[in-house]
Amino acid sequence: MNAFRFLHSSDLHLGRAFGGYPEGIRHRLREARHGAIARLAQAARAGGAGVVLLAGDTFDAETPAPETLRQALRAMGEEGDLTWVLLPGNHDSLAASELWRRIAQDAPANLRAITDDTPVELAPGHWLLSAPCTQRRPGRDLTEAMSAPTPEGARRIGLGHGAITDFSGEEGATGIIPPDRAARSGLDYLALGDWHGQMQVTPATWYSGTPEPDGFKHDAPGRALLVTLDGPAQVTPMETAQFRWMRPALDLLPGEDVAPRLAAALPVARARDHLLRITVTGRLPLADRAALEAALDARAPDFGWFDADLSALAVEALPEDLDQIDRAGAL
């Protein structure tokens, strides 16, 4: 059987509002999410893949704005040499029946919406076994359906959305995907969505992460996964993001030259496409702290969004600091 390549991605969250940010960067972040479709197509072609699997949460809500939906479908349709496979996630589950009706009505010929767990042949000898989210919290392990039979000798690709661990700490929580689902169901590869950071669970089970990051939780560039099936799954990360969200940290001590330390912590290339939340700790004399604050204020406009937290930076008072106080003043 010939090698088979596909691109695994998830969690585009098209239509996300980014309400906590200024309007200028909000608009750019929304546009970057739409532009991720073209960047995914470019990554797929660069890797020799003809299929893009989107493992849920393509849309941020069950009722995306009509223009968000139509423009996304048109963008995928314009990449006509690729096949797009959309899986309902928890944000755009099958409970949103009107959404999936509109997708079925307006979908281009190269898009396949997965609305049930029936096995689908993606290419000769390669079968997709999916677990579409029936509602936001299904309350059971939907990936059991991936144990469905396929022709003997076929390669089996799982496509699911959800957590492999219960972060509440409760034992025996429902709706959790077993980490060994690929082995249990005889899958050559299990493509998962829901976790926005890229993560390997087992050699054959991966979360792709979002192709366009949307917060500071995962301090890594947005990527998709190029998967090659020719024996054991070979997985290659492919960068796809326009923006980079970073949380640099500075720990400073008196006597240090603050300027080069700050310069080394901040990105130089494509500063406009970075969102930064810098945290400064340690302690500095009053004059050095004032110089640091001035340097931060001077650099802030370079970036798409910038925030500096100096709450944990202590002040080291020196006797000569008293000379900085105006003796003629009220004090």
XYZ file of C-alpha atoms in Angstrom:
331
model
C 0.000 0.000 0.000
C 1.302 3.456 -0.897
C 2.142 6.082 1.686
C -0.758 8.369 2.607
C -0.336 11.923 3.844
C -2.830 14.277 5.433
C -2.788 17.460 7.510
C -4.254 17.333 11.022
C -5.566 20.559 12.539
C -8.325 21.709 14.878
C -9.762 24.572 16.928
C -9.800 27.358 14.361
C -12.608 29.019 16.385
C -13.645 31.175 13.459
C -15.676 34.148 14.639
C -14.010 34.538 18.054
C -14.578 38.111 19.234
C -11.473 38.762 21.421
C -13.551 41.187 23.463
C -10.889 41.894 26.082
C -8.537 43.610 23.615
C -8.543 47.004 21.848
C -10.515 47.159 18.619
C -7.495 47.467 16.350
C -5.873 44.220 17.449
C -9.274 42.490 17.769
C -9.885 43.043 14.077
C -6.442 41.740 13.143
C -6.851 38.632 15.326
C -10.210 37.815 13.745
C -8.751 38.205 10.268
C -5.788 35.988 11.176
C -8.146 33.183 12.138
C -9.842 33.375 8.746
C -6.445 33.534 7.041
C -5.457 30.286 8.781
C -7.514 28.416 6.174
C -5.174 29.494 3.373
C -2.112 28.836 5.525
C -3.338 25.317 6.286
C -3.799 24.738 2.571
C -0.262 25.955 1.929
C 1.126 23.642 4.651
C -0.783 20.669 3.216
C 0.600 21.253 -0.284
C 4.122 21.799 1.028
C 3.945 18.408 2.724
C 2.362 16.591 -0.201
C -0.989 16.070 1.559
C -4.305 16.147 -0.261
C -6.608 15.953 2.783
C -7.034 18.361 5.711
C -8.703 16.924 8.831
C -10.230 19.552 11.140
C -10.812 17.858 14.497
C -13.613 20.054 15.826
C -14.335 23.647 16.864
C -13.885 25.051 13.394
C -16.358 27.718 14.555
C -16.308 29.458 17.911
C -20.069 29.261 18.456
C -23.049 27.190 17.447
C -24.498 30.236 15.698
C -21.642 31.939 13.830
C -22.484 35.085 11.921
C -23.695 34.297 8.375
C -20.667 36.043 6.841
C -18.255 34.080 9.071
C -19.730 30.783 7.894
C -20.093 31.668 4.214
C -16.616 33.165 3.934
C -15.042 30.127 5.634
C -16.794 27.724 3.265
C -15.808 29.811 0.256
C -12.185 29.958 1.425
C -12.070 26.152 1.667
C -13.792 25.824 -1.683
C -11.142 28.020 -3.305
C -8.504 25.468 -2.228
C -10.130 23.051 -4.640
C -7.218 20.625 -4.930
C -7.637 19.693 -1.260
C -10.346 17.747 0.547
C -11.498 19.353 3.805
C -13.067 17.181 6.504
C -14.994 19.015 9.249
C -15.770 17.323 12.573
C -18.261 18.864 15.019
C -16.536 19.835 18.276
C -17.942 21.003 21.582
C -18.270 24.639 20.427
C -19.963 23.680 17.138
C -21.579 20.377 18.101
C -24.320 18.531 16.265
C -26.785 20.125 18.691
C -26.400 23.192 16.465
C -28.600 21.579 13.851
C -29.121 24.830 11.930
C -25.363 25.331 11.586
C -24.810 21.884 10.097
C -27.873 22.267 7.870
C -26.372 25.477 6.482
C -23.001 23.799 6.020
C -24.649 20.944 4.095
C -26.530 23.471 1.971
C -23.602 25.766 1.151
C -20.572 23.458 1.376
C -18.273 23.340 -1.659
C -17.731 20.037 -3.416
C -14.332 19.502 -1.752
C -15.690 19.708 1.811
C -17.080 16.784 3.792
C -18.951 17.453 7.033
C -18.911 14.485 9.429
C -22.335 14.341 11.082
C -22.365 10.692 12.189
C -19.862 7.991 13.154
C -20.167 5.918 9.977
C -16.669 4.919 8.689
C -15.627 6.923 5.620
C -13.062 5.864 3.021
C -10.720 8.844 2.551
C -8.580 7.135 -0.093
C -8.235 3.555 -1.292
C -7.442 1.436 1.753
C -7.605 4.373 4.207
C -10.664 4.682 6.410
C -11.728 7.527 8.698
C -13.412 6.557 11.977
C -14.943 9.657 13.547
C -16.581 10.667 16.800
C -18.511 13.909 16.152
C -19.591 15.747 19.315
C -23.329 15.321 19.709
C -23.554 18.211 22.182
C -21.275 20.506 24.162
C -20.899 17.942 26.977
C -21.819 14.511 25.622
C -21.272 12.811 28.999
C -19.853 9.637 27.472
C -16.847 8.455 25.492
C -17.915 8.954 21.883
C -14.662 7.468 20.573
C -15.941 3.952 21.278
C -17.407 4.207 17.771
C -13.847 4.076 16.400
C -13.813 0.325 17.014
C -16.167 -0.147 14.053
C -14.929 -2.719 11.513
C -13.195 -1.745 8.273
C -11.960 -3.942 5.399
C -9.110 -6.258 6.278
C -5.707 -4.629 5.849
C -7.093 -1.096 5.774
C -5.323 1.758 7.505
C -7.546 3.231 10.200
C -7.525 6.953 11.082
C -9.468 8.207 14.089
C -10.858 11.750 14.292
C -12.178 12.999 17.622
C -12.626 16.005 19.883
C -12.396 16.109 23.662
C -10.198 15.599 26.695
C -8.032 12.597 27.491
C -7.894 13.567 31.165
C -10.314 15.066 33.648
C -8.841 18.288 34.953
C -11.405 18.481 37.760
C -9.616 15.630 39.525
C -12.755 13.501 39.865
C -12.227 9.777 39.516
C -14.155 7.998 36.790
C -15.465 11.149 35.108
C -17.646 10.526 32.058
C -16.907 11.733 28.554
C -13.160 11.289 28.824
C -11.234 9.807 25.886
C -8.987 6.924 26.992
C -5.322 7.750 26.314
C -4.960 4.296 24.744
C -7.935 4.694 22.404
C -5.703 4.190 19.330
C -4.530 0.813 20.629
C -8.000 -0.216 21.812
C -9.585 0.508 18.441
C -6.705 -0.586 16.212
C -6.030 2.897 14.840
C -2.924 3.751 12.872
C -3.366 7.364 13.947
C -5.792 9.255 16.196
C -6.254 12.960 15.365
C -7.663 14.893 18.308
C -8.899 18.422 18.868
C -9.912 20.454 21.952
C -6.514 21.146 23.553
C -5.190 24.347 21.966
C -1.540 23.445 22.439
C 0.164 20.798 20.378
C 0.613 17.603 22.408
C 1.684 14.032 21.767
C -0.284 11.505 23.837
C 1.219 8.365 22.327
C 3.261 7.877 19.128
C -0.026 7.406 17.256
C -2.222 9.921 19.170
C -1.779 13.679 18.904
C -3.539 16.937 19.638
C -2.683 19.259 16.769
C -3.396 22.446 18.703
C -4.903 25.492 17.067
C -3.223 26.726 13.879
C -3.639 30.338 15.080
C -3.130 30.772 18.858
C -5.746 32.769 20.754
C -4.188 33.312 24.185
C -1.146 33.105 26.436
C -1.873 29.655 27.899
C 0.246 27.793 25.356
C 3.536 29.622 24.864
C 4.280 28.109 21.465
C 3.713 29.029 17.818
C 0.563 27.790 16.102
C 1.112 24.639 14.103
C -0.633 21.865 12.230
C 0.583 18.275 11.936
C 1.620 16.640 8.682
C 0.971 12.913 9.138
C 2.461 10.233 6.889
C 1.148 6.681 7.117
C 3.667 4.249 5.689
C 4.223 1.894 8.587
C 4.118 3.638 11.997
C 2.703 7.166 11.817
C 5.295 9.831 11.055
C 4.271 13.237 12.432
C 5.856 16.526 11.342
C 4.816 19.901 12.849
C 4.119 22.619 10.261
C 4.004 26.260 11.378
C 0.811 28.021 10.341
C 0.304 31.048 12.624
C 0.425 34.733 11.820
C 0.540 35.887 15.448
C 2.737 34.761 18.327
C 1.578 35.147 21.955
C 4.539 35.331 24.345
C 5.059 35.671 28.098
C 8.706 36.707 28.567
C 9.985 36.937 32.146
C 12.771 39.118 33.540
C 14.353 38.588 36.942
C 16.527 41.612 37.722
C 19.012 42.482 40.458
C 20.717 45.754 41.404
C 23.808 46.497 39.388
C 22.604 44.734 36.231
C 22.507 46.552 32.927
C 18.757 46.460 32.381
C 18.714 47.639 28.744
C 20.403 44.582 27.148
C 18.411 42.208 29.368
C 15.170 43.793 28.152
C 16.305 43.819 24.532
C 17.151 40.096 24.704
C 13.724 39.254 26.144
C 11.706 40.991 23.416
C 11.300 39.705 19.851
C 12.896 41.737 17.076
C 11.415 40.380 13.819
C 7.727 40.930 13.031
C 7.136 42.769 16.305
C 3.739 43.927 15.044
C 2.585 40.297 14.931
C 3.455 39.613 18.581
C 1.239 39.933 21.623
C 3.385 40.226 24.744
C 2.719 39.984 28.454
C 6.063 40.556 30.166
C 6.544 39.866 33.875
C 9.392 41.502 35.789
C 10.564 40.203 39.170
C 13.558 40.797 41.443
C 14.575 44.202 42.804
C 16.007 47.437 41.429
C 17.005 50.852 42.778
C 14.506 53.634 42.153
C 16.468 55.149 39.281
C 16.853 51.825 37.481
C 13.176 51.024 37.936
C 12.221 54.383 36.461
C 14.551 53.741 33.508
C 13.001 50.299 32.996
C 9.482 51.719 32.989
C 10.525 54.332 30.435
C 12.109 51.646 28.242
C 8.962 49.512 28.404
C 6.770 52.477 27.479
C 9.058 53.234 24.549
C 8.877 49.678 23.168
C 5.161 49.039 23.714
C 3.944 50.629 20.429
C 6.158 48.260 18.413
C 3.920 45.273 19.205
C 0.421 44.193 18.307
C -0.454 44.270 22.018
C 1.802 44.827 25.021
C 1.384 44.547 28.776
C 4.027 44.736 31.507
C 3.496 43.459 35.049
C 5.943 44.999 37.536
C 3.940 44.155 40.655
C 6.557 41.623 41.819
C 9.512 43.940 41.222
C 10.756 45.204 44.594
C 12.468 48.537 45.131
C 15.889 48.640 46.753
C 16.129 51.974 48.520
C 19.603 53.534 48.617
C 20.733 56.448 50.824
C 21.496 58.533 47.751
C 17.884 58.161 46.664
C 17.032 60.815 49.261
C 18.987 63.299 47.163
C 16.458 62.801 44.396
C 13.722 64.305 46.583
C 13.189 68.032 46.086
C 14.103 69.590 49.435
C 11.918 72.601 48.623
C 8.830 70.499 48.230
C 6.015 69.654 50.650
C 7.838 66.622 51.974
